[in-house]
Tab-separated table of C-alpha atoms and ligand atoms in Angstrom:
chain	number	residue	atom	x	y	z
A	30	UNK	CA	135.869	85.037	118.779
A	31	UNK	CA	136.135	82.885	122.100
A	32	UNK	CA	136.009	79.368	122.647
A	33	UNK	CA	136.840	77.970	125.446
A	34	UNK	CA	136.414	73.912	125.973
A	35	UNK	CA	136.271	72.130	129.198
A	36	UNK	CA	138.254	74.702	131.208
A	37	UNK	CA	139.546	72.966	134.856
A	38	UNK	CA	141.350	75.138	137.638
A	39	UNK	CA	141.902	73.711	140.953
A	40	UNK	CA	143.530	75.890	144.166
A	41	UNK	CA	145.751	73.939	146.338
A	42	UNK	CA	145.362	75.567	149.968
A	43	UNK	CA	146.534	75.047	153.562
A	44	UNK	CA	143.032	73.365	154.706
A	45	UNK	CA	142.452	71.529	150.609
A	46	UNK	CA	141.698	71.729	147.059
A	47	UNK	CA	139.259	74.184	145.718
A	48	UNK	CA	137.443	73.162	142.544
A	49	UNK	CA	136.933	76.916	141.241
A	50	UNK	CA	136.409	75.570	137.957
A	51	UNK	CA	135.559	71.843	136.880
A	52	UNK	CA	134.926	71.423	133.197
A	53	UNK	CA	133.160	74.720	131.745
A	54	UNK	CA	132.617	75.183	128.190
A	55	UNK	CA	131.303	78.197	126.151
A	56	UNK	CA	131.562	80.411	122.811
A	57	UNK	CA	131.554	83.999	122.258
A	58	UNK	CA	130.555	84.564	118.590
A	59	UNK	CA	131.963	87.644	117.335
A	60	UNK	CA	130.365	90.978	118.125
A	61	UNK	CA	128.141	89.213	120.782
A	62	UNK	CA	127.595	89.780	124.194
A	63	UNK	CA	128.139	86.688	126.828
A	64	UNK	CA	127.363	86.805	130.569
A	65	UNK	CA	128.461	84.498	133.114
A	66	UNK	CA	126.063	84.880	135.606
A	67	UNK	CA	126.247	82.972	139.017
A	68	UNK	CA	126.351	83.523	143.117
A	69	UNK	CA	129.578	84.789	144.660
A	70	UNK	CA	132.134	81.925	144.791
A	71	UNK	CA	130.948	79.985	142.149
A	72	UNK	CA	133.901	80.393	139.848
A	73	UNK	CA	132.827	83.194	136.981
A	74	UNK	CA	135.991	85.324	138.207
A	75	UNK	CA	137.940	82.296	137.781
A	76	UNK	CA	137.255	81.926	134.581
A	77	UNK	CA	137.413	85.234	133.625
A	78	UNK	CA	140.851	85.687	134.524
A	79	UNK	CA	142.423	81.730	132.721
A	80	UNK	CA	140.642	83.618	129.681
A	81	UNK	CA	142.716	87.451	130.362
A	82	UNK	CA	145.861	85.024	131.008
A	83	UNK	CA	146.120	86.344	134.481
A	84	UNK	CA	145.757	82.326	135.991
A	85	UNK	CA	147.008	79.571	134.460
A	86	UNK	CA	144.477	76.409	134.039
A	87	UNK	CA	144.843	73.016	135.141
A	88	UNK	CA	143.419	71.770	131.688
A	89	UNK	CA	141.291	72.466	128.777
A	90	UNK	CA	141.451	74.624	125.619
A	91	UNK	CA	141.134	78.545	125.084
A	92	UNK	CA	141.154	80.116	121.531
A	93	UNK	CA	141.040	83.853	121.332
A	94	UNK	CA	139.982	84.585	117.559
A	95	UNK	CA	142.186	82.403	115.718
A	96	UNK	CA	144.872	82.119	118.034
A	97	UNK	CA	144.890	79.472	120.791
A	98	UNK	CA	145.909	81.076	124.079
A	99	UNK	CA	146.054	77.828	126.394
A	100	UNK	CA	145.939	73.977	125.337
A	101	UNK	CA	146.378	72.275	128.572
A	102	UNK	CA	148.110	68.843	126.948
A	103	UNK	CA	149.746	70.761	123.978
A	104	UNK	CA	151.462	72.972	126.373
A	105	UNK	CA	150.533	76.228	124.748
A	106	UNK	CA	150.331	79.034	126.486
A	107	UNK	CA	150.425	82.759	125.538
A	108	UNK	CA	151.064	85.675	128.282
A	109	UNK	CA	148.551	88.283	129.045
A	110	UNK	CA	149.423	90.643	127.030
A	111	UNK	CA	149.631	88.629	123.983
A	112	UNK	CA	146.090	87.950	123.821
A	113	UNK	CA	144.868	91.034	122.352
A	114	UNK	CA	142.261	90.802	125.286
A	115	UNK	CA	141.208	94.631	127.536
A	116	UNK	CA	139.972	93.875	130.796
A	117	UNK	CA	137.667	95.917	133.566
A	118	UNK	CA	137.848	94.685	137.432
A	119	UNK	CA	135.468	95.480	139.703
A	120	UNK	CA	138.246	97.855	141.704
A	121	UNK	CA	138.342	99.818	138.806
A	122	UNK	CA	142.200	99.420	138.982
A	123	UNK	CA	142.880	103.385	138.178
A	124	UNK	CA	146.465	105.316	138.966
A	125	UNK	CA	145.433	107.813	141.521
A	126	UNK	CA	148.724	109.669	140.723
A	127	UNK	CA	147.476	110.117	136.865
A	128	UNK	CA	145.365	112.534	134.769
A	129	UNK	CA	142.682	110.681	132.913
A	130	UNK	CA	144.341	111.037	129.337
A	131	UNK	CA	147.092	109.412	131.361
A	132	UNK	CA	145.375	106.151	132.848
A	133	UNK	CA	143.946	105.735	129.879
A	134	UNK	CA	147.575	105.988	127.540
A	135	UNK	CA	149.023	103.425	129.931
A	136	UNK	CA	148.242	100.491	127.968
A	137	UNK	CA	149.521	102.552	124.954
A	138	UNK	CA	152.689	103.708	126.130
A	139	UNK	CA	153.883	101.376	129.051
A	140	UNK	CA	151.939	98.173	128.429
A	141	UNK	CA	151.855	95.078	126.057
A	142	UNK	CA	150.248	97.404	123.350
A	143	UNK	CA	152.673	99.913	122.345
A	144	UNK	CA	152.100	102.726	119.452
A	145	UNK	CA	154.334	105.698	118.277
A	146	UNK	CA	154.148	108.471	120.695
A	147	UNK	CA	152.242	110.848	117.566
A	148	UNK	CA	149.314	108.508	117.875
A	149	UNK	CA	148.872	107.475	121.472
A	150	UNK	CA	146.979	111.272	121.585
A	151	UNK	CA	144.378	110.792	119.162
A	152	UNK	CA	143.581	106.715	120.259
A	153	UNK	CA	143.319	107.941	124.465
A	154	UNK	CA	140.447	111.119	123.131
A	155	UNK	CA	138.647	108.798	120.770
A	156	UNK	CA	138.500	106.258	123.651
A	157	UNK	CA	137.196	109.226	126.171
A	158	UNK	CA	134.829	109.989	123.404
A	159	UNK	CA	133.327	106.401	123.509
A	160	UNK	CA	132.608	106.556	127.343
A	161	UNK	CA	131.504	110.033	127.416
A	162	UNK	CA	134.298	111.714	129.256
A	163	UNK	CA	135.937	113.851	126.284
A	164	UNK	CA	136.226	116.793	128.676
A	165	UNK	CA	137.545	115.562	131.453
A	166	UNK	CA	141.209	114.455	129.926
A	167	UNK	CA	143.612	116.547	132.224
A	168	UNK	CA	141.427	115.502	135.410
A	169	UNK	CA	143.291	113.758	138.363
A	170	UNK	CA	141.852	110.821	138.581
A	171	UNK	CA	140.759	111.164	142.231
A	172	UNK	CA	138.752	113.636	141.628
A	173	UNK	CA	136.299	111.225	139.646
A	174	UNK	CA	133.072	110.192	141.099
A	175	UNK	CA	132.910	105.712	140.907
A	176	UNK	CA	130.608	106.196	137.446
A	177	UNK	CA	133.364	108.546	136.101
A	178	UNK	CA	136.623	106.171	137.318
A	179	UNK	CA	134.748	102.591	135.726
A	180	UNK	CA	134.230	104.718	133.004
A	181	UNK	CA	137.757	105.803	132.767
A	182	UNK	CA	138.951	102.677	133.310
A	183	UNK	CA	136.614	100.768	130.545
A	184	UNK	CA	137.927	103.323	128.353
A	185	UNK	CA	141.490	101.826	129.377
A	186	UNK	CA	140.250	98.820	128.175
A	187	UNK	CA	139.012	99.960	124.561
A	188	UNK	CA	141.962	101.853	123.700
A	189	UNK	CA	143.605	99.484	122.351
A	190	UNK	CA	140.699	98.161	120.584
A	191	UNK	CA	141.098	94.574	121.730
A	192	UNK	CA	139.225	91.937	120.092
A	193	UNK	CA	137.639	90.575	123.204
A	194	UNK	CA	136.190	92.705	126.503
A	195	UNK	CA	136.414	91.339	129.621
A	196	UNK	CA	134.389	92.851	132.347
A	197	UNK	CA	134.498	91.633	135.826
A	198	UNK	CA	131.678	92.950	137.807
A	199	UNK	CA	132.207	96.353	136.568
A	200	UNK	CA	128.912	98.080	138.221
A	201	UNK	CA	129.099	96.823	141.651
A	202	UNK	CA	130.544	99.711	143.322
A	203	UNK	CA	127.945	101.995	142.413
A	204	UNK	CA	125.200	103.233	144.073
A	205	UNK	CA	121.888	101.428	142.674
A	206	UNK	CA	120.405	104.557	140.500
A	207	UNK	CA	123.932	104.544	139.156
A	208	UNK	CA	124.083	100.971	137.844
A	209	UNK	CA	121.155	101.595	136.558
A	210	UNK	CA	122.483	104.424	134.265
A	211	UNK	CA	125.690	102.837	133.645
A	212	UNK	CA	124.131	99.575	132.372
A	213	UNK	CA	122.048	101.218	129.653
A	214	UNK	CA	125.507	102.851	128.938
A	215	UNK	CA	127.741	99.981	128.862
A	216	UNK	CA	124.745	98.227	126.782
A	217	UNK	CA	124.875	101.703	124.209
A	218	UNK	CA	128.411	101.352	123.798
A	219	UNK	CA	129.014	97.424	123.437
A	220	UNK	CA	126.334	97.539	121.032
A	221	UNK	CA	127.532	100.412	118.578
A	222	UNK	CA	131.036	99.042	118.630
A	223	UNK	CA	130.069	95.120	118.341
A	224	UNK	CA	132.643	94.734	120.210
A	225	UNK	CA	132.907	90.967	121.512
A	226	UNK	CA	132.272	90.855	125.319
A	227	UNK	CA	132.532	88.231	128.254
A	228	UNK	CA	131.181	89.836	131.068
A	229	UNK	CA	130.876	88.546	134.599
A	230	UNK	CA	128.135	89.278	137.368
A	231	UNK	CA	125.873	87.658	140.174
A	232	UNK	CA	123.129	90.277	139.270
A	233	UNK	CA	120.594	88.710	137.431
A	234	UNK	CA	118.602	91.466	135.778
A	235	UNK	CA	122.116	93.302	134.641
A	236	UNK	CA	122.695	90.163	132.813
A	237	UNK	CA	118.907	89.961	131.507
A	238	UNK	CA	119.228	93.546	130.142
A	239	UNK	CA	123.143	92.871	129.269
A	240	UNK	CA	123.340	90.314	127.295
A	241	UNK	CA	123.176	87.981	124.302
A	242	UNK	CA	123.366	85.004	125.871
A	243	UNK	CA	123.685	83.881	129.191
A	244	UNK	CA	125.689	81.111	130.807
A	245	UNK	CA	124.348	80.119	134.262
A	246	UNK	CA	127.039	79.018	136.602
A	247	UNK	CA	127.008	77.199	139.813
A	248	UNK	CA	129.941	75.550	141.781
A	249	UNK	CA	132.109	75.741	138.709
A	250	UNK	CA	130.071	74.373	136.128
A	251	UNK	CA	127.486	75.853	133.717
A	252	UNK	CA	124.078	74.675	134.280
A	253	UNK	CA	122.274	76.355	131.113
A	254	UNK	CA	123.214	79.008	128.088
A	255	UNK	CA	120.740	80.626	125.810
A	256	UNK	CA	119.284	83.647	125.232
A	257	UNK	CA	118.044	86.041	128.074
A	258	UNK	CA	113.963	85.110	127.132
A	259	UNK	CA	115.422	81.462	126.871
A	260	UNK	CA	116.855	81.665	130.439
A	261	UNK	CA	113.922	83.212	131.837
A	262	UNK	CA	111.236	81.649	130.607
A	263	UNK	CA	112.607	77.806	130.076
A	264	UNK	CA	114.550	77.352	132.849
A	265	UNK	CA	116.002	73.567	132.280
A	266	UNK	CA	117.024	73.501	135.940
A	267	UNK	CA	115.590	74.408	139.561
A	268	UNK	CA	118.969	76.377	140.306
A	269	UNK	CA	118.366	78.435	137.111
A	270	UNK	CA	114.726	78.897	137.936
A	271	UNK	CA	115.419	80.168	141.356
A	272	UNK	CA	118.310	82.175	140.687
A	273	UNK	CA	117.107	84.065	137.635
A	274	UNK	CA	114.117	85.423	138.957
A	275	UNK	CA	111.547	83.176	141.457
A	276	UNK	CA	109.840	80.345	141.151
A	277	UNK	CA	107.334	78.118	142.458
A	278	UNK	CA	108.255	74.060	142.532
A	279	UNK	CA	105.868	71.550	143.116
A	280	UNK	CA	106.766	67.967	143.113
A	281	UNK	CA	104.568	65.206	141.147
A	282	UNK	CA	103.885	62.330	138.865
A	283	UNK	CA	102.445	62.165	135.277
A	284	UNK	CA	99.184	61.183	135.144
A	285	UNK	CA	96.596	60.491	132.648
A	286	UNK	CA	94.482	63.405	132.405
A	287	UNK	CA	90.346	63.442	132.498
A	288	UNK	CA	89.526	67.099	131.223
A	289	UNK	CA	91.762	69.919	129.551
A	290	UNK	CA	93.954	69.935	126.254
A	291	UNK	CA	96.842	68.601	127.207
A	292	UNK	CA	95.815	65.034	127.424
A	293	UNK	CA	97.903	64.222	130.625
A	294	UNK	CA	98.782	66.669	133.476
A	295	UNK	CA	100.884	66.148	136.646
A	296	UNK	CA	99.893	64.903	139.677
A	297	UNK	CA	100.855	66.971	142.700
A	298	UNK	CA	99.939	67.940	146.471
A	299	UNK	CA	97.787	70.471	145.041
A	300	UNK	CA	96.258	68.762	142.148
A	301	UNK	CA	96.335	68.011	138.729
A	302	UNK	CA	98.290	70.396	136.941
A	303	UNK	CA	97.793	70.687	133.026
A	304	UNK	CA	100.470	71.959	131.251
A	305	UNK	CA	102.898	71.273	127.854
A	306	UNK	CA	104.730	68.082	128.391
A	307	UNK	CA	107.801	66.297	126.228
A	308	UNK	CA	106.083	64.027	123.466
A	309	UNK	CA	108.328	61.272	125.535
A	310	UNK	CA	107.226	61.497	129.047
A	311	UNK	CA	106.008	58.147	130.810
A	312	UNK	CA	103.187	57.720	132.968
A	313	UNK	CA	104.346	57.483	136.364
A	314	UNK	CA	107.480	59.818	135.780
A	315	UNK	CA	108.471	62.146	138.508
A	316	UNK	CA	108.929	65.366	138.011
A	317	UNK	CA	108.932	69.125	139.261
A	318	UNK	CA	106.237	71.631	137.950
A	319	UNK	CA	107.722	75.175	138.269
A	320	UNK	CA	105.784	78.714	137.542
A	321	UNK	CA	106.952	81.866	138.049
A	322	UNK	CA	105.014	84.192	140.937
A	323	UNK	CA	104.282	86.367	138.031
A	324	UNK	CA	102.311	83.921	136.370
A	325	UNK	CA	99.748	83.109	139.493
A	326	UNK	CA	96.508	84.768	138.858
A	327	UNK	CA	94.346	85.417	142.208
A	328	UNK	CA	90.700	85.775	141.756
A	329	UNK	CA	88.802	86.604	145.216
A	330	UNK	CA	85.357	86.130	143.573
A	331	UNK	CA	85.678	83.183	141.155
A	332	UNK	CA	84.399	79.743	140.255
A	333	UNK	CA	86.544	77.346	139.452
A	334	UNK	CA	86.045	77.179	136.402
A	335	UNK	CA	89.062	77.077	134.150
A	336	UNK	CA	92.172	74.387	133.852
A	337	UNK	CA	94.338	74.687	136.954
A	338	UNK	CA	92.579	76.971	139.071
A	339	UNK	CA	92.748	75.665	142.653
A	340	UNK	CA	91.529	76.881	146.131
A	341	UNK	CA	93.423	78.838	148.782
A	342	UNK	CA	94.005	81.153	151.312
A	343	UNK	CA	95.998	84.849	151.430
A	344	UNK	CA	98.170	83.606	154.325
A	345	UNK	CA	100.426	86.776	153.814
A	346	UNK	CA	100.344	89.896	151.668
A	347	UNK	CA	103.107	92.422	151.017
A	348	UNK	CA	102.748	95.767	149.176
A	349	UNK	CA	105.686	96.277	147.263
A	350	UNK	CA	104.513	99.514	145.476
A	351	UNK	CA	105.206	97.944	142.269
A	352	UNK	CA	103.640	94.654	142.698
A	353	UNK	CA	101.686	93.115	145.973
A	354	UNK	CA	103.496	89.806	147.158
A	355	UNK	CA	101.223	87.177	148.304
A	356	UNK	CA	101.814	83.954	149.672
A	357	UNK	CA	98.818	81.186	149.139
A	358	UNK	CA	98.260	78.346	151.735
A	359	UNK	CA	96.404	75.327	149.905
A	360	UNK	CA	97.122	72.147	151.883
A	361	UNK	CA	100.189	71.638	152.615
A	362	UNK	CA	101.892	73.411	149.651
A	363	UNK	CA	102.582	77.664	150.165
A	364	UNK	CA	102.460	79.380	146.590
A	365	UNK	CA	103.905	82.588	145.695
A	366	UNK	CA	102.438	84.942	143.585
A	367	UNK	CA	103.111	88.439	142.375
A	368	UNK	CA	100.114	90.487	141.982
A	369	UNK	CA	99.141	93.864	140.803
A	370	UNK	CA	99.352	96.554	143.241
A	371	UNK	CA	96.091	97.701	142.102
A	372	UNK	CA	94.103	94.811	143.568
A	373	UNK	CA	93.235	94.865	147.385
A	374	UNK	CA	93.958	91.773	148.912
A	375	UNK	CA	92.392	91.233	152.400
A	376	UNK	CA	94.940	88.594	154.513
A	377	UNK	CA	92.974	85.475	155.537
A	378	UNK	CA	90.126	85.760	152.560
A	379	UNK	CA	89.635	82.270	150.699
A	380	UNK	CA	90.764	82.926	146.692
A	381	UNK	CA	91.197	81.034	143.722
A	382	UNK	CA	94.437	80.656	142.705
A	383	UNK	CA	94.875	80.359	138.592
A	384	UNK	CA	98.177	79.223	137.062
A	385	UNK	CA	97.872	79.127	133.341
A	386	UNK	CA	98.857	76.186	131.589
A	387	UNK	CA	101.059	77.547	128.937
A	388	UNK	CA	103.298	79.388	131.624
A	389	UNK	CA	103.638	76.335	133.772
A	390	UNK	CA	107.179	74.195	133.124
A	391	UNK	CA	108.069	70.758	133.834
A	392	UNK	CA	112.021	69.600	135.141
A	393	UNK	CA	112.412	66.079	135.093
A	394	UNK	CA	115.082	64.709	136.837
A	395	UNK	CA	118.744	65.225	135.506
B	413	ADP	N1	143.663	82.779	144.424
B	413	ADP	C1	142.858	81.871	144.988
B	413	ADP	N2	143.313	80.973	145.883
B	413	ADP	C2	142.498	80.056	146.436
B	413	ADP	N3	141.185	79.949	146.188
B	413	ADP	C3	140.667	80.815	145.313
B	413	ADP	C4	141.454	81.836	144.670
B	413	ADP	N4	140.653	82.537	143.853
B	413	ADP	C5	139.413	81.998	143.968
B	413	ADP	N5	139.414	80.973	144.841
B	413	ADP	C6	138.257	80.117	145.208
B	413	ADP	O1	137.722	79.598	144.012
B	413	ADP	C7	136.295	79.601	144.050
B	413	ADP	C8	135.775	80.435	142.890
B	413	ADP	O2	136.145	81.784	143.092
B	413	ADP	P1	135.829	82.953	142.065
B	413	ADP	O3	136.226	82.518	140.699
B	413	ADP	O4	136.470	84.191	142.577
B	413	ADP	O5	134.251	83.041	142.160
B	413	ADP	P2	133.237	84.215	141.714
B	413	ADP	O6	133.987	85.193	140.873
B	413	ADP	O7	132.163	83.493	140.973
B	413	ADP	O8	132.731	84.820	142.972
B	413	ADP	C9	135.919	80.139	145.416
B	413	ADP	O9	135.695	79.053	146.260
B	413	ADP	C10	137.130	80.926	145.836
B	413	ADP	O10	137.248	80.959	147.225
B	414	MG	MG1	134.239	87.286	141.217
C-alpha cells in the first residue's frame, strides 16, 4: 500500500545542512500497521510528512497504492491532496470556531476530497460513529476534552476513507491514564477497519502494543524492522536494544567452551557466557553479549551450579511496586536486573546472579 525506497531530505539553514533523512526505506503492506519509532529529532516526522506530500524530498521513490507520489529523478510529484492519504498531528489541528460534524465535513466540503452536499451528512456520523463520538456532532469544538478533540480530529482523517493513515504522535498530549485508553482505542479501530497505517512515535511500548511491524529509527536512518516480539527480543543492534526496552552489554571474545551445550561461549569481564551463537562465528571474534534486566535471575541462597550463574553483590535496590530494580557489582562490570517485587533483597548481601542462556544475545560488530 506504501513503499517508499531510499527517501533523502536535507534542510539548508543559517548555521548548515540538516540530514533529517538520509536513505530510509520501508513497506506498508495493505491493512497493516507500521510504526516508526525513534528519539525526538531523529527524522520519523520528516518522513511522515515527504509521505502526506506536505515536504518535498531531496531524492528517492514513494508509491502510494499503485500510484507513485514522488520519483526524485523522474520528476514526479503529486500534491497533498492527490494522494488519497488522511493525516493526524500531534496538535490535533481542530477549528475552534466549528461544531464537531463541522471539523470533521471539512475535508468533505472545502478540501481535496469533495462529495455532493446530500452525502457529506451521512460520511461525517459514520466517521463519529467509528471514534465513538456519535453524540457529540453539534458540540463546539472547544468544549472537547484532548481525548475527545484527537478523536475528532482522527475522525477527520477517516472520513474520507483514505487508503493510507498517517498519525503523527497522536497521544502525546494526553495525560498518561489517557494514552493508555486511547491506544487500546486507536488499536480497536485500526484493526476492525484494516485500514493501512504509518504511525509515528518515540514511545516505545505504544509502538509494542501498536503495531505490526516496527521500524527503528535513529539519526535518519532505520536501524531494524520486524515484528514487535522480533524487535524486542532480537535486537540486531545496541541502539535498538537500549531504546526498546533495557539492556545489559557486556563486551567479549569467542572462546572455546569447556562445559555447557553450546560448545563455545563468550569470553567477558565477568566470565564465560554460554549462549546461541551464528553457525559462522570465529574464535577470537569480538562481540557484545546483551540480556535484558528481565532476564537476570538473583538467587541469595544458591550454589553455582547451573550455566552462567556468576557471583555478586546487591550494590543498589529500588522498589518499583511492580518490579524491584537491582543493580549487581561483580568486578568491574554493574548488571541490571529486574526482579520480582515479592522477593526481599537486603543491599550489600553477596547473590548469585543467573542469566539464562537462551535469553542471552550476541551483536557482532556492524
Ligand atoms: N522545517 C525544518 N527546517 C529545518 N530543520 C528541520 C525542519 N524540520 C525538521 N528539521 C530537523 O530535521 C531533523 C529531524 O526532525 P523531525 O523529522 O522533526 O524529527 P522527529 O519527528 O523524529 O522528532 C531534526 O534535526 C530537526 O531539527
Ligand atoms: Mg516529530
Amino acid at each position: 500500500m506504501l513503499r517508499v525506497k531510499n527517501l533523502r531530505k536535507t534542510y539548508a539553514m543559517a548555521e548548515g545542512r540538516v540530514e533529517a533523512v538520509r536513505g530510509v526505506s520501508f513497506d506498508v503492506d495493505p491493512g497493516v500497521f507500521l510504526t516508526l519509532l525513534g528519539p525526538s529529532g531523529c527524522g520519523k516526522t520528516t518522513t511522515l510528512r515527504c509521505v502526506a506530500g506536505l515536504e518535498t524530498p531531496d531524492s528517492g521513490e514513494i508509491y502510494v497504492g499503485e500510484q507513485a507520489v514522488f520519483v526524485g529523478n523522474r520528476g514526479v510529484l503529486v500534491p497533498a491532496y492527490r494522494r488519497g492519504v488522511g493525516m493526524v498531528f500531534q496538535s490535533y489541528a481542530i477549528w475552534p470556531h466549528m461544531t464537531v460534524a463541522e471539523n470533521v465535513s471539512f475535508p468533505l466540503v472545502h478540501g481535496g476530497f469533495k462529495v455532493p452536499k446530500s452525502k457529506v451528512n451521512e460520511k461525517v456520523r459514520k466517521a463519529l460513529e467509528l471514534v465513538g463520538l456519535g453524540a457529540l456532532e453539534n458540540r463546539p469544538a472547544p468544549l472537547l476534552s484532548g481525548g475527545q478533540q484527537q478523536r475528532v480530529s482522527l475522525a477527520r482523517a477517516l472520513v474520507y476513507e483514505p487508503k493510507l493513515l498517517l498519525l503523527d504522535e497522536p497521544l502525546s498530549n494526553l495525560d498518561a491514564k489517557l494514552r493508555e485508553e486511547m491506544r487500546l482505542e486507536l488499536r480497536e479501530i485500526v484493526r476492525r477497519l484494516k485500514i493501512s497505517t504509518l504511525y509515528v512515535t518515540h514511545d516505545q511500548e505504544e509502538a509494542l502494543v501498536l503495531s505490526d511491524h516496527i521500524a527503528v529509527m535513529s539519526e535518519g536512518q532505520i536501524l531494524q524492522q520486524g515484528s514487535p516480539r522480533d524487535i524486542y527480543l532480537n535486537p540486531q543492534h545496541p541502539f535498538v536494544a537500549n531504546f526498546v526496552g533495557s539492556a545489559n552489554f557486556i563486551d567479549g571474545a569467542i572462546d572455546e567452551a569447556k562445559n555447557g551445550h553450546y560448545g563455545f561461549a563468550v569470553g567477558t569481564a565477568l566470565g564465560p557466557i554460554s549462549c546461541p551463537l551464528p553457525s559462522d562465528v570465529k574464535i577470537g571474534e569480538r562481540v557484545s553479549v546483551v540480556f535484558r534486566p528481565e532476564d537476570v535471575l538473583i538467587h541469595i541462597d544458591a550454589e553455582r551450579s547451573r550455566t552462567n550463574m556468576f557471583p555478586g553483590v546487591l550494590e543498589r535496590v529500588i522498589f518499583v511496586g511492580k518490579r524491584t530494580h537491582c543493580e549487581i557489582r561483580s568486578g568491574s562490570l554493574l548488571l541490571h536486573s529486574e526482579a520480582s517485587a515479592r522477593t526481599e533483597m537486603q543491599q550489600g548481601s553477596r547473590v548469585v546472579v543467573e542469566i539464562p542462556p537462551e535469553y542471552v544475545r550476541i551483536l557482532r560488530s556492524q
